[in-house]
Coordinates of C-alpha atoms in Angstrom, one line a residue:
M1 CA -34.3 -21.6 -86.5
N2 CA -32.8 -20.4 -89.8
I3 CA -29.4 -20.5 -91.7
L4 CA -27.6 -17.7 -93.9
G5 CA -26.1 -19.8 -97.4
V6 CA -22.7 -17.4 -97.8
G7 CA -19.3 -18.9 -97.8
I8 CA -17.0 -18.8 -95.1
A9 CA -13.7 -17.0 -94.8
A10 CA -10.5 -17.4 -92.0
S11 CA -11.3 -19.7 -89.4
A12 CA -12.0 -18.3 -85.7
C13 CA -11.5 -22.1 -84.6
N14 CA -7.7 -22.5 -84.7
G15 CA -7.6 -26.1 -86.2
Y16 CA -10.2 -26.4 -87.9
Q17 CA -9.1 -24.9 -91.4
N18 CA -8.5 -27.9 -93.0
D19 CA -12.1 -29.6 -92.1
G20 CA -13.3 -30.3 -95.8
V21 CA -16.3 -28.1 -97.1
M22 CA -18.9 -29.5 -95.1
I23 CA -18.8 -26.7 -92.0
A24 CA -20.0 -23.8 -91.1
A25 CA -19.7 -20.3 -88.9
A26 CA -21.8 -20.1 -85.6
S27 CA -23.2 -17.5 -84.6
D28 CA -24.0 -16.1 -80.9
A29 CA -26.6 -18.4 -80.0
F30 CA -24.2 -21.3 -81.3
W31 CA -21.0 -20.3 -80.2
D32 CA -20.9 -20.9 -76.4
G33 CA -17.8 -18.7 -75.8
G34 CA -15.4 -20.9 -78.7
S35 CA -16.7 -24.3 -77.4
A36 CA -18.8 -24.5 -80.6
C37 CA -15.2 -25.1 -82.2
G38 CA -15.5 -29.0 -84.1
R39 CA -19.0 -29.5 -82.8
N40 CA -20.6 -31.4 -85.2
Y41 CA -24.4 -30.7 -86.4
K42 CA -27.0 -32.5 -88.9
V43 CA -28.9 -29.9 -90.6
E44 CA -32.3 -30.5 -92.5
C45 CA -33.5 -28.3 -94.6
R46 CA -37.5 -27.9 -93.5
G47 CA -38.4 -25.2 -95.7
A48 CA -38.3 -21.2 -96.8
T49 CA -38.0 -18.4 -94.6
N50 CA -39.6 -15.1 -95.5
Q51 CA -36.7 -14.3 -98.4
G52 CA -35.8 -15.8 -100.9
D53 CA -37.0 -19.4 -103.3
P54 CA -40.7 -20.5 -101.4
N55 CA -39.8 -24.3 -101.9
P56 CA -35.4 -24.3 -101.5
C57 CA -35.1 -27.8 -100.3
R58 CA -33.4 -30.6 -102.8
G59 CA -30.4 -33.1 -102.7
Q60 CA -29.7 -35.1 -99.5
D61 CA -32.3 -35.3 -96.5
Y62 CA -29.7 -34.1 -94.4
M63 CA -25.9 -33.5 -94.0
V64 CA -23.8 -33.4 -91.2
V65 CA -21.4 -29.9 -90.9
K66 CA -18.7 -28.7 -88.4
I67 CA -18.0 -25.4 -86.5
V68 CA -15.2 -24.4 -87.3
D69 CA -15.9 -20.3 -87.4
Y70 CA -17.5 -17.4 -85.6
C71 CA -20.2 -15.5 -87.7
P72 CA -20.0 -11.9 -86.9
S73 CA -22.7 -9.1 -87.2
G74 CA -25.8 -10.6 -89.4
C75 CA -26.1 -13.6 -87.6
Q76 CA -28.4 -14.0 -85.7
G77 CA -29.9 -17.2 -84.0
T78 CA -28.2 -19.0 -87.3
I79 CA -25.1 -21.2 -88.3
D80 CA -23.5 -19.7 -91.6
L81 CA -23.0 -22.6 -94.0
S82 CA -20.3 -23.5 -96.2
Q83 CA -21.2 -22.6 -100.1
E84 CA -20.9 -26.5 -100.5
A85 CA -23.2 -27.4 -97.3
L86 CA -25.5 -25.2 -98.5
A87 CA -25.9 -26.8 -101.9
A88 CA -26.4 -30.2 -100.7
I89 CA -29.6 -29.7 -99.3
A90 CA -30.9 -26.7 -100.5
N91 CA -31.2 -24.0 -104.0
P92 CA -28.1 -22.0 -103.2
D93 CA -29.8 -19.5 -104.7
A94 CA -32.7 -19.4 -101.5
G95 CA -30.6 -16.9 -98.9
K96 CA -31.8 -18.1 -95.7
I97 CA -33.4 -21.5 -95.5
E98 CA -35.3 -23.0 -92.2
I99 CA -33.6 -25.6 -90.8
L100 CA -33.9 -28.3 -88.0
L101 CA -30.2 -28.5 -86.3
P102 CA -29.9 -31.2 -83.8
L103 CA -26.2 -31.6 -82.1
L104 CA -24.8 -34.8 -82.8

C-alpha cells in the first residue's frame, strides 16, 4: 500500500475540518461511501516505492491519522497524508512511501 504526500484542501467529511494536522484523505479503496470519515489509522513507514527517496523512513516509528477527506483521481489504493503527518514518519520529499496501515 502506498501513500501520497501532498496536502489536503477543503474537506469532504463534514465536521472534521478542525481536527489538527495529523490527517489524511482516503481513496476509493478506503472511502467506503463516506463511512471512512473520522476513522483513525496507525501509519507506519515501511520503505520506498519505485519513486523518490530510496530510504524515506525517519522520525517516529508510527503515528495516527484521522480520515477527514476524500482523495479523488490520482489516488488509487492509497491515502493522502497531510504534509505534517508525512514529515512525522518520512522524508517529505519522498513523494510516495510504502506503509503499514491498520485501522484503530
